[in-house]
Amino acid sequence: MSIPKYNTLTIEEKSAITWIVLDRPQTLNALSDELLTEFSDVLRILKTEGAPVIGIRGAGRGFSSGYDISPEAEEIGGLGRRNIIEERTRLREKIECLMPLWDHPKPTIAAVHGPCIAGAVLLASLCDLTVVADNAVIGEPTLPIGGGFMEPFWAFLLGPKQAKMMALDPGARFNAAKAVEWGWANFSVPHDELVDAVEKLSSRIARVHPDVLAVKKSSVNRYYEDRGIRSAFISGAETDALLHFSEPVRAMSESIRSNGLADTIKRFYG
């Protein structure tokens, strides 16, 4: 399999599943621009190479903390250099790095343990199946510096009341049991059984011919696309860009640049 060596991802090949491991444990696997570019690249390669199923998990103590909003990251550090149209274009490019999960011909499974926050929730939601460890914590960022990427998926997967709770309550979270009860995840397993459970599931899925799997996946996706999920997802770039240029969010972003993330959370939400 001709997959290059990546800086932010580790690829593990099994007979039924190719694992994409988000491998920035020192940042709780924050989704940097480099990671998203590499992620998009490996998804392209796996269309024709690798195992019949794609699995995604995080290295270290959790799945991912979401988009990288450290002071030096482009998400925060570059905001003052862009106008609102450039920001919308940048955010569309982020979406285009993740959309191949939805459109991929192979089944994709997110294996979620520990924290899965903000943009990472979007990544897991775009996978066909999601299996959560019993220590998984899923939710919104503590600082509401964006809006629109996750909200359509909350609405489609959780319904309007829970979607608005997640959207309006800063740092809203739910655990593995609620993830299954509310339909965000397929099932939950003990933390130390997560990888094994997903590999057993992928072995069963891999018995089906790839062409059959692709058509079955597409038929479900089409149902939701007819109800507007794709256009709602794409519109997130516009709502996020709008909020990034609002005064409250610009103040938070400036505080992150000047004082760091932890201090900004304390300053705004005590």
PDB file of C-alpha atoms in Angstrom:
ATOM      1  CA  MET A   1       0.000   0.000   0.000  1.00  0.00           C
ATOM      2  CA  SER A   2       1.610   3.259  -1.148  1.00  0.00           C
ATOM      3  CA  ILE A   3       0.561   5.565   1.706  1.00  0.00           C
ATOM      4  CA  PRO A   4       3.182   8.171   2.625  1.00  0.00           C
ATOM      5  CA  LYS A   5       4.413   8.796   6.148  1.00  0.00           C
ATOM      6  CA  TYR A   6       2.502  11.664   7.748  1.00  0.00           C
ATOM      7  CA  ASN A   7       3.464  14.117  10.488  1.00  0.00           C
ATOM      8  CA  THR A   8       0.103  14.168  12.267  1.00  0.00           C
ATOM      9  CA  LEU A   9      -1.419  10.793  11.404  1.00  0.00           C
ATOM     10  CA  THR A  10      -0.420   7.186  11.897  1.00  0.00           C
ATOM     11  CA  ILE A  11      -1.824   4.589   9.504  1.00  0.00           C
ATOM     12  CA  GLU A  12      -2.380   1.026  10.710  1.00  0.00           C
ATOM     13  CA  GLU A  13      -3.330  -1.642   8.204  1.00  0.00           C
ATOM     14  CA  LYS A  14      -5.407  -4.678   9.218  1.00  0.00           C
ATOM     15  CA  SER A  15      -7.127  -7.242   7.003  1.00  0.00           C
ATOM     16  CA  ALA A  16     -10.606  -5.692   7.292  1.00  0.00           C
ATOM     17  CA  ILE A  17      -9.866  -2.144   8.438  1.00  0.00           C
ATOM     18  CA  THR A  18      -7.348   0.596   7.750  1.00  0.00           C
ATOM     19  CA  TRP A  19      -6.940   2.717  10.873  1.00  0.00           C
ATOM     20  CA  ILE A  20      -6.312   6.457  10.574  1.00  0.00           C
ATOM     21  CA  VAL A  21      -4.963   7.450  13.983  1.00  0.00           C
ATOM     22  CA  LEU A  22      -5.056  11.170  14.818  1.00  0.00           C
ATOM     23  CA  ASP A  23      -1.565  11.452  16.262  1.00  0.00           C
ATOM     24  CA  ARG A  24      -1.032  14.774  18.021  1.00  0.00           C
ATOM     25  CA  PRO A  25      -1.509  13.547  21.607  1.00  0.00           C
ATOM     26  CA  GLN A  26       0.390  16.504  23.061  1.00  0.00           C
ATOM     27  CA  THR A  27      -2.498  18.746  21.881  1.00  0.00           C
ATOM     28  CA  LEU A  28      -5.237  16.161  22.506  1.00  0.00           C
ATOM     29  CA  ASN A  29      -5.157  15.582  18.735  1.00  0.00           C
ATOM     30  CA  ALA A  30      -6.270  19.108  17.884  1.00  0.00           C
ATOM     31  CA  LEU A  31      -7.250  19.386  14.210  1.00  0.00           C
ATOM     32  CA  SER A  32      -4.507  21.610  12.817  1.00  0.00           C
ATOM     33  CA  ASP A  33      -4.426  22.721   9.187  1.00  0.00           C
ATOM     34  CA  GLU A  34      -1.620  20.228   8.575  1.00  0.00           C
ATOM     35  CA  LEU A  35      -3.642  17.375  10.075  1.00  0.00           C
ATOM     36  CA  LEU A  36      -6.701  18.224   7.986  1.00  0.00           C
ATOM     37  CA  THR A  37      -4.619  18.353   4.798  1.00  0.00           C
ATOM     38  CA  GLU A  38      -3.024  15.001   5.575  1.00  0.00           C
ATOM     39  CA  PHE A  39      -6.406  13.549   6.523  1.00  0.00           C
ATOM     40  CA  SER A  40      -7.888  14.585   3.192  1.00  0.00           C
ATOM     41  CA  ASP A  41      -4.895  13.107   1.368  1.00  0.00           C
ATOM     42  CA  VAL A  42      -5.103   9.689   3.008  1.00  0.00           C
ATOM     43  CA  LEU A  43      -8.860   9.486   2.422  1.00  0.00           C
ATOM     44  CA  ARG A  44      -8.183  10.079  -1.273  1.00  0.00           C
ATOM     45  CA  ILE A  45      -5.608   7.285  -1.365  1.00  0.00           C
ATOM     46  CA  LEU A  46      -7.877   4.869   0.519  1.00  0.00           C
ATOM     47  CA  LYS A  47     -10.550   5.116  -2.143  1.00  0.00           C
ATOM     48  CA  THR A  48      -8.590   2.549  -4.146  1.00  0.00           C
ATOM     49  CA  GLU A  49      -6.109   1.138  -1.630  1.00  0.00           C
ATOM     50  CA  GLY A  50      -6.205  -0.363   1.830  1.00  0.00           C
ATOM     51  CA  ALA A  51      -8.790  -2.486   3.605  1.00  0.00           C
ATOM     52  CA  PRO A  52     -12.558  -2.526   2.907  1.00  0.00           C
ATOM     53  CA  VAL A  53     -13.362  -0.418   5.996  1.00  0.00           C
ATOM     54  CA  ILE A  54     -11.774   2.799   7.324  1.00  0.00           C
ATOM     55  CA  GLY A  55     -11.503   3.382  11.072  1.00  0.00           C
ATOM     56  CA  ILE A  56     -10.611   6.657  12.788  1.00  0.00           C
ATOM     57  CA  ARG A  57      -9.412   6.971  16.358  1.00  0.00           C
ATOM     58  CA  GLY A  58      -7.239   9.274  18.463  1.00  0.00           C
ATOM     59  CA  ALA A  59      -3.868   8.619  20.065  1.00  0.00           C
ATOM     60  CA  GLY A  60      -3.393   9.227  23.771  1.00  0.00           C
ATOM     61  CA  ARG A  61      -6.106  10.146  26.233  1.00  0.00           C
ATOM     62  CA  GLY A  62      -8.885  11.166  23.857  1.00  0.00           C
ATOM     63  CA  PHE A  63     -10.288  11.320  20.339  1.00  0.00           C
ATOM     64  CA  SER A  64      -9.719  15.033  19.685  1.00  0.00           C
ATOM     65  CA  SER A  65     -10.181  18.453  21.254  1.00  0.00           C
ATOM     66  CA  GLY A  66     -11.469  19.847  17.937  1.00  0.00           C
ATOM     67  CA  TYR A  67     -10.035  22.537  15.712  1.00  0.00           C
ATOM     68  CA  ASP A  68      -6.697  23.897  16.863  1.00  0.00           C
ATOM     69  CA  ILE A  69      -7.388  27.260  18.526  1.00  0.00           C
ATOM     70  CA  SER A  70      -4.029  27.717  20.226  1.00  0.00           C
ATOM     71  CA  PRO A  71      -2.683  31.295  20.003  1.00  0.00           C
ATOM     72  CA  GLU A  72      -0.206  30.354  17.277  1.00  0.00           C
ATOM     73  CA  ALA A  73      -2.726  28.440  15.142  1.00  0.00           C
ATOM     74  CA  GLU A  74      -4.036  29.981  11.929  1.00  0.00           C
ATOM     75  CA  GLU A  75      -7.590  29.662  13.273  1.00  0.00           C
ATOM     76  CA  ILE A  76      -6.846  32.395  15.829  1.00  0.00           C
ATOM     77  CA  GLY A  77      -3.516  33.941  14.902  1.00  0.00           C
ATOM     78  CA  GLY A  78      -4.429  34.646  11.286  1.00  0.00           C
ATOM     79  CA  LEU A  79      -7.898  36.064  11.838  1.00  0.00           C
ATOM     80  CA  GLY A  80      -6.710  39.683  11.896  1.00  0.00           C
ATOM     81  CA  ARG A  81      -5.076  39.284   8.473  1.00  0.00           C
ATOM     82  CA  ARG A  82      -8.227  38.088   6.693  1.00  0.00           C
ATOM     83  CA  ASN A  83     -11.404  39.804   5.582  1.00  0.00           C
ATOM     84  CA  ILE A  84     -14.761  38.066   5.931  1.00  0.00           C
ATOM     85  CA  ILE A  85     -14.736  36.671   2.381  1.00  0.00           C
ATOM     86  CA  GLU A  86     -11.260  35.208   2.867  1.00  0.00           C
ATOM     87  CA  GLU A  87     -12.427  33.720   6.158  1.00  0.00           C
ATOM     88  CA  ARG A  88     -15.428  32.099   4.489  1.00  0.00           C
ATOM     89  CA  THR A  89     -13.126  30.617   1.826  1.00  0.00           C
ATOM     90  CA  ARG A  90     -10.760  29.278   4.486  1.00  0.00           C
ATOM     91  CA  LEU A  91     -13.627  27.652   6.370  1.00  0.00           C
ATOM     92  CA  ARG A  92     -15.007  26.121   3.177  1.00  0.00           C
ATOM     93  CA  GLU A  93     -11.604  24.541   2.669  1.00  0.00           C
ATOM     94  CA  LYS A  94     -11.825  23.024   6.158  1.00  0.00           C
ATOM     95  CA  ILE A  95     -15.199  21.552   5.268  1.00  0.00           C
ATOM     96  CA  GLU A  96     -13.799  20.152   2.034  1.00  0.00           C
ATOM     97  CA  CYS A  97     -11.141  18.276   4.042  1.00  0.00           C
ATOM     98  CA  LEU A  98     -13.870  16.429   5.977  1.00  0.00           C
ATOM     99  CA  MET A  99     -16.584  15.978   3.346  1.00  0.00           C
ATOM    100  CA  PRO A 100     -14.758  12.991   1.778  1.00  0.00           C
ATOM    101  CA  LEU A 101     -15.837  11.027   4.861  1.00  0.00           C
ATOM    102  CA  TRP A 102     -19.478  11.509   3.859  1.00  0.00           C
ATOM    103  CA  ASP A 103     -18.810  10.809   0.185  1.00  0.00           C
ATOM    104  CA  HIS A 104     -16.242   8.039   0.581  1.00  0.00           C
ATOM    105  CA  PRO A 105     -17.095   4.770  -1.188  1.00  0.00           C
ATOM    106  CA  LYS A 106     -15.918   2.743   1.834  1.00  0.00           C
ATOM    107  CA  PRO A 107     -17.711   2.486   5.182  1.00  0.00           C
ATOM    108  CA  THR A 108     -16.092   4.661   7.841  1.00  0.00           C
ATOM    109  CA  ILE A 109     -16.177   4.057  11.592  1.00  0.00           C
ATOM    110  CA  ALA A 110     -15.221   6.540  14.303  1.00  0.00           C
ATOM    111  CA  ALA A 111     -13.886   4.926  17.489  1.00  0.00           C
ATOM    112  CA  VAL A 112     -14.273   7.591  20.157  1.00  0.00           C
ATOM    113  CA  HIS A 113     -12.676   7.535  23.592  1.00  0.00           C
ATOM    114  CA  GLY A 114     -12.198  10.370  26.045  1.00  0.00           C
ATOM    115  CA  PRO A 115     -12.878  13.941  24.912  1.00  0.00           C
ATOM    116  CA  CYS A 116     -14.439  14.493  21.488  1.00  0.00           C
ATOM    117  CA  ILE A 117     -15.115  18.222  21.262  1.00  0.00           C
ATOM    118  CA  ALA A 118     -16.271  20.794  18.681  1.00  0.00           C
ATOM    119  CA  GLY A 119     -14.777  20.110  15.229  1.00  0.00           C
ATOM    120  CA  ALA A 120     -13.922  16.570  16.306  1.00  0.00           C
ATOM    121  CA  VAL A 121     -17.636  15.934  16.851  1.00  0.00           C
ATOM    122  CA  LEU A 122     -18.196  16.971  13.267  1.00  0.00           C
ATOM    123  CA  LEU A 123     -15.516  14.552  12.077  1.00  0.00           C
ATOM    124  CA  ALA A 124     -17.067  11.661  14.012  1.00  0.00           C
ATOM    125  CA  SER A 125     -20.589  12.624  12.888  1.00  0.00           C
ATOM    126  CA  LEU A 126     -19.569  12.443   9.238  1.00  0.00           C
ATOM    127  CA  CYS A 127     -18.464   8.828   9.696  1.00  0.00           C
ATOM    128  CA  ASP A 128     -21.010   6.167   8.805  1.00  0.00           C
ATOM    129  CA  LEU A 129     -20.826   4.504  12.214  1.00  0.00           C
ATOM    130  CA  THR A 130     -19.644   5.745  15.599  1.00  0.00           C
ATOM    131  CA  VAL A 131     -18.631   3.482  18.466  1.00  0.00           C
ATOM    132  CA  VAL A 132     -17.914   5.134  21.815  1.00  0.00           C
ATOM    133  CA  ALA A 133     -15.886   3.983  24.783  1.00  0.00           C
ATOM    134  CA  ASP A 134     -17.591   4.253  28.152  1.00  0.00           C
ATOM    135  CA  ASN A 135     -15.277   7.165  29.050  1.00  0.00           C
ATOM    136  CA  ALA A 136     -16.210   9.258  25.992  1.00  0.00           C
ATOM    137  CA  VAL A 137     -17.287  12.871  26.530  1.00  0.00           C
ATOM    138  CA  ILE A 138     -18.867  14.603  23.526  1.00  0.00           C
ATOM    139  CA  GLY A 139     -19.720  18.256  23.233  1.00  0.00           C
ATOM    140  CA  GLU A 140     -19.239  21.883  22.363  1.00  0.00           C
ATOM    141  CA  PRO A 141     -16.192  24.073  23.078  1.00  0.00           C
ATOM    142  CA  THR A 142     -16.205  26.086  26.288  1.00  0.00           C
ATOM    143  CA  LEU A 143     -15.587  29.281  24.314  1.00  0.00           C
ATOM    144  CA  PRO A 144     -18.330  29.890  21.684  1.00  0.00           C
ATOM    145  CA  ILE A 145     -16.035  31.380  19.036  1.00  0.00           C
ATOM    146  CA  GLY A 146     -17.907  29.916  16.070  1.00  0.00           C
ATOM    147  CA  GLY A 147     -21.260  28.531  15.103  1.00  0.00           C
ATOM    148  CA  GLY A 148     -22.770  26.584  12.242  1.00  0.00           C
ATOM    149  CA  PHE A 149     -20.430  23.652  11.670  1.00  0.00           C
ATOM    150  CA  MET A 150     -22.017  21.322  14.236  1.00  0.00           C
ATOM    151  CA  GLU A 151     -25.496  22.764  14.626  1.00  0.00           C
ATOM    152  CA  PRO A 152     -26.995  21.122  11.502  1.00  0.00           C
ATOM    153  CA  PHE A 153     -25.695  17.731  12.616  1.00  0.00           C
ATOM    154  CA  TRP A 154     -27.015  18.237  16.139  1.00  0.00           C
ATOM    155  CA  ALA A 155     -30.414  18.961  14.598  1.00  0.00           C
ATOM    156  CA  PHE A 156     -30.389  15.954  12.269  1.00  0.00           C
ATOM    157  CA  LEU A 157     -29.006  13.503  14.835  1.00  0.00           C
ATOM    158  CA  LEU A 158     -30.446  14.755  18.149  1.00  0.00           C
ATOM    159  CA  GLY A 159     -33.611  16.675  17.247  1.00  0.00           C
ATOM    160  CA  PRO A 160     -34.349  20.388  17.749  1.00  0.00           C
ATOM    161  CA  LYS A 161     -34.486  20.546  21.562  1.00  0.00           C
ATOM    162  CA  GLN A 162     -31.183  18.786  22.200  1.00  0.00           C
ATOM    163  CA  ALA A 163     -29.614  20.592  19.239  1.00  0.00           C
ATOM    164  CA  LYS A 164     -30.478  23.966  20.757  1.00  0.00           C
ATOM    165  CA  MET A 165     -29.240  22.871  24.172  1.00  0.00           C
ATOM    166  CA  MET A 166     -25.882  21.955  22.637  1.00  0.00           C
ATOM    167  CA  ALA A 167     -25.768  25.149  20.581  1.00  0.00           C
ATOM    168  CA  LEU A 168     -26.789  27.596  23.320  1.00  0.00           C
ATOM    169  CA  ASP A 169     -25.146  26.212  26.485  1.00  0.00           C
ATOM    170  CA  PRO A 170     -21.393  27.017  26.400  1.00  0.00           C
ATOM    171  CA  GLY A 171     -19.347  23.860  26.872  1.00  0.00           C
ATOM    172  CA  ALA A 172     -22.382  21.551  26.798  1.00  0.00           C
ATOM    173  CA  ARG A 173     -21.371  17.894  27.071  1.00  0.00           C
ATOM    174  CA  PHE A 174     -22.951  14.430  27.040  1.00  0.00           C
ATOM    175  CA  ASN A 175     -21.502  11.055  27.976  1.00  0.00           C
ATOM    176  CA  ALA A 176     -21.306   7.709  26.182  1.00  0.00           C
ATOM    177  CA  ALA A 177     -24.654   6.470  27.488  1.00  0.00           C
ATOM    178  CA  LYS A 178     -26.436   9.595  26.243  1.00  0.00           C
ATOM    179  CA  ALA A 179     -24.565   9.393  22.925  1.00  0.00           C
ATOM    180  CA  VAL A 180     -26.162   6.001  22.305  1.00  0.00           C
ATOM    181  CA  GLU A 181     -29.563   6.919  23.777  1.00  0.00           C
ATOM    182  CA  TRP A 182     -29.796  10.065  21.624  1.00  0.00           C
ATOM    183  CA  GLY A 183     -28.643   8.285  18.458  1.00  0.00           C
ATOM    184  CA  TRP A 184     -25.302  10.053  18.014  1.00  0.00           C
ATOM    185  CA  ALA A 185     -23.421   6.765  18.482  1.00  0.00           C
ATOM    186  CA  ASN A 186     -24.293   3.198  17.525  1.00  0.00           C
ATOM    187  CA  PHE A 187     -23.156   1.485  20.721  1.00  0.00           C
ATOM    188  CA  SER A 188     -20.782   1.802  23.674  1.00  0.00           C
ATOM    189  CA  VAL A 189     -18.114  -0.568  24.980  1.00  0.00           C
ATOM    190  CA  PRO A 190     -15.580  -0.510  27.824  1.00  0.00           C
ATOM    191  CA  HIS A 191     -12.584   1.667  27.024  1.00  0.00           C
ATOM    192  CA  ASP A 192     -10.127  -1.222  26.789  1.00  0.00           C
ATOM    193  CA  GLU A 193     -12.398  -3.058  24.335  1.00  0.00           C
ATOM    194  CA  LEU A 194     -12.961  -0.199  21.893  1.00  0.00           C
ATOM    195  CA  VAL A 195     -10.406  -1.054  19.203  1.00  0.00           C
ATOM    196  CA  ASP A 196     -11.212  -4.760  19.348  1.00  0.00           C
ATOM    197  CA  ALA A 197     -14.951  -4.090  19.066  1.00  0.00           C
ATOM    198  CA  VAL A 198     -14.504  -1.891  15.999  1.00  0.00           C
ATOM    199  CA  GLU A 199     -12.176  -4.404  14.356  1.00  0.00           C
ATOM    200  CA  LYS A 200     -14.724  -7.207  14.905  1.00  0.00           C
ATOM    201  CA  LEU A 201     -17.462  -4.997  13.448  1.00  0.00           C
ATOM    202  CA  SER A 202     -15.291  -4.171  10.429  1.00  0.00           C
ATOM    203  CA  SER A 203     -14.616  -7.879   9.867  1.00  0.00           C
ATOM    204  CA  ARG A 204     -18.351  -8.509   9.582  1.00  0.00           C
ATOM    205  CA  ILE A 205     -18.858  -5.533   7.271  1.00  0.00           C
ATOM    206  CA  ALA A 206     -15.933  -6.599   5.076  1.00  0.00           C
ATOM    207  CA  ARG A 207     -17.722  -9.841   4.171  1.00  0.00           C
ATOM    208  CA  VAL A 208     -19.999  -7.771   1.922  1.00  0.00           C
ATOM    209  CA  HIS A 209     -18.722  -6.912  -1.567  1.00  0.00           C
ATOM    210  CA  PRO A 210     -17.350  -3.318  -1.738  1.00  0.00           C
ATOM    211  CA  ASP A 211     -19.744  -2.377  -4.538  1.00  0.00           C
ATOM    212  CA  VAL A 212     -22.718  -3.425  -2.426  1.00  0.00           C
ATOM    213  CA  LEU A 213     -21.413  -1.488   0.573  1.00  0.00           C
ATOM    214  CA  ALA A 214     -20.923   1.658  -1.537  1.00  0.00           C
ATOM    215  CA  VAL A 215     -24.485   1.557  -2.880  1.00  0.00           C
ATOM    216  CA  LYS A 216     -26.025   0.866   0.527  1.00  0.00           C
ATOM    217  CA  LYS A 217     -24.099   3.778   2.046  1.00  0.00           C
ATOM    218  CA  SER A 218     -25.063   6.094  -0.804  1.00  0.00           C
ATOM    219  CA  SER A 219     -28.754   5.221  -0.481  1.00  0.00           C
ATOM    220  CA  VAL A 220     -28.829   6.346   3.164  1.00  0.00           C
ATOM    221  CA  ASN A 221     -26.820   9.489   2.427  1.00  0.00           C
ATOM    222  CA  ARG A 222     -29.163  10.443  -0.386  1.00  0.00           C
ATOM    223  CA  TYR A 223     -32.157  10.348   1.977  1.00  0.00           C
ATOM    224  CA  TYR A 224     -30.535  12.975   4.208  1.00  0.00           C
ATOM    225  CA  GLU A 225     -29.185  15.000   1.296  1.00  0.00           C
ATOM    226  CA  ASP A 226     -32.749  15.274  -0.042  1.00  0.00           C
ATOM    227  CA  ARG A 227     -33.608  16.835   3.325  1.00  0.00           C
ATOM    228  CA  GLY A 228     -30.843  19.385   3.068  1.00  0.00           C
ATOM    229  CA  ILE A 229     -28.036  18.050   5.230  1.00  0.00           C
ATOM    230  CA  ARG A 230     -25.314  18.768   2.673  1.00  0.00           C
ATOM    231  CA  SER A 231     -26.379  22.356   2.051  1.00  0.00           C
ATOM    232  CA  ALA A 232     -26.770  22.925   5.799  1.00  0.00           C
ATOM    233  CA  PHE A 233     -23.270  21.625   6.353  1.00  0.00           C
ATOM    234  CA  ILE A 234     -21.763  23.857   3.662  1.00  0.00           C
ATOM    235  CA  SER A 235     -23.613  26.875   5.067  1.00  0.00           C
ATOM    236  CA  GLY A 236     -21.577  26.457   8.252  1.00  0.00           C
ATOM    237  CA  ALA A 237     -18.672  28.245   6.572  1.00  0.00           C
ATOM    238  CA  GLU A 238     -20.817  31.359   6.173  1.00  0.00           C
ATOM    239  CA  THR A 239     -22.274  31.401   9.689  1.00  0.00           C
ATOM    240  CA  ASP A 240     -18.863  30.700  11.210  1.00  0.00           C
ATOM    241  CA  ALA A 241     -17.243  33.469   9.170  1.00  0.00           C
ATOM    242  CA  LEU A 242     -19.994  35.892  10.214  1.00  0.00           C
ATOM    243  CA  LEU A 243     -19.471  35.117  13.899  1.00  0.00           C
ATOM    244  CA  HIS A 244     -15.680  35.311  13.595  1.00  0.00           C
ATOM    245  CA  PHE A 245     -16.108  38.966  12.612  1.00  0.00           C
ATOM    246  CA  SER A 246     -18.620  39.806  15.335  1.00  0.00           C
ATOM    247  CA  GLU A 247     -17.376  41.946  18.209  1.00  0.00           C
ATOM    248  CA  PRO A 248     -17.836  39.337  20.998  1.00  0.00           C
ATOM    249  CA  VAL A 249     -15.947  36.624  19.107  1.00  0.00           C
ATOM    250  CA  ARG A 250     -13.188  38.989  17.990  1.00  0.00           C
ATOM    251  CA  ALA A 251     -12.709  39.951  21.639  1.00  0.00           C
ATOM    252  CA  MET A 252     -12.358  36.304  22.623  1.00  0.00           C
ATOM    253  CA  SER A 253      -9.936  35.633  19.768  1.00  0.00           C
ATOM    254  CA  GLU A 254      -7.786  38.607  20.742  1.00  0.00           C
ATOM    255  CA  SER A 255      -7.740  37.391  24.335  1.00  0.00           C
ATOM    256  CA  ILE A 256      -6.591  33.928  23.210  1.00  0.00           C
ATOM    257  CA  ARG A 257      -3.763  35.533  21.208  1.00  0.00           C
ATOM    258  CA  SER A 258      -2.702  37.757  24.097  1.00  0.00           C
ATOM    259  CA  ASN A 259      -3.428  35.664  27.188  1.00  0.00           C
ATOM    260  CA  GLY A 260      -3.747  32.048  26.059  1.00  0.00           C
ATOM    261  CA  LEU A 261      -6.742  29.699  25.946  1.00  0.00           C
ATOM    262  CA  ALA A 262      -6.973  28.732  29.637  1.00  0.00           C
ATOM    263  CA  ASP A 263      -6.829  32.333  30.846  1.00  0.00           C
ATOM    264  CA  THR A 264      -9.417  33.408  28.264  1.00  0.00           C
ATOM    265  CA  ILE A 265     -11.849  30.739  29.431  1.00  0.00           C
ATOM    266  CA  LYS A 266     -11.393  31.980  32.995  1.00  0.00           C
ATOM    267  CA  ARG A 267     -11.807  35.634  31.988  1.00  0.00           C
ATOM    268  CA  PHE A 268     -15.016  35.101  30.020  1.00  0.00           C
ATOM    269  CA  TYR A 269     -16.672  32.235  31.887  1.00  0.00           C
ATOM    270  CA  GLY A 270     -14.917  32.103  35.258  1.00  0.00           C
TER     271      GLY A 270
END
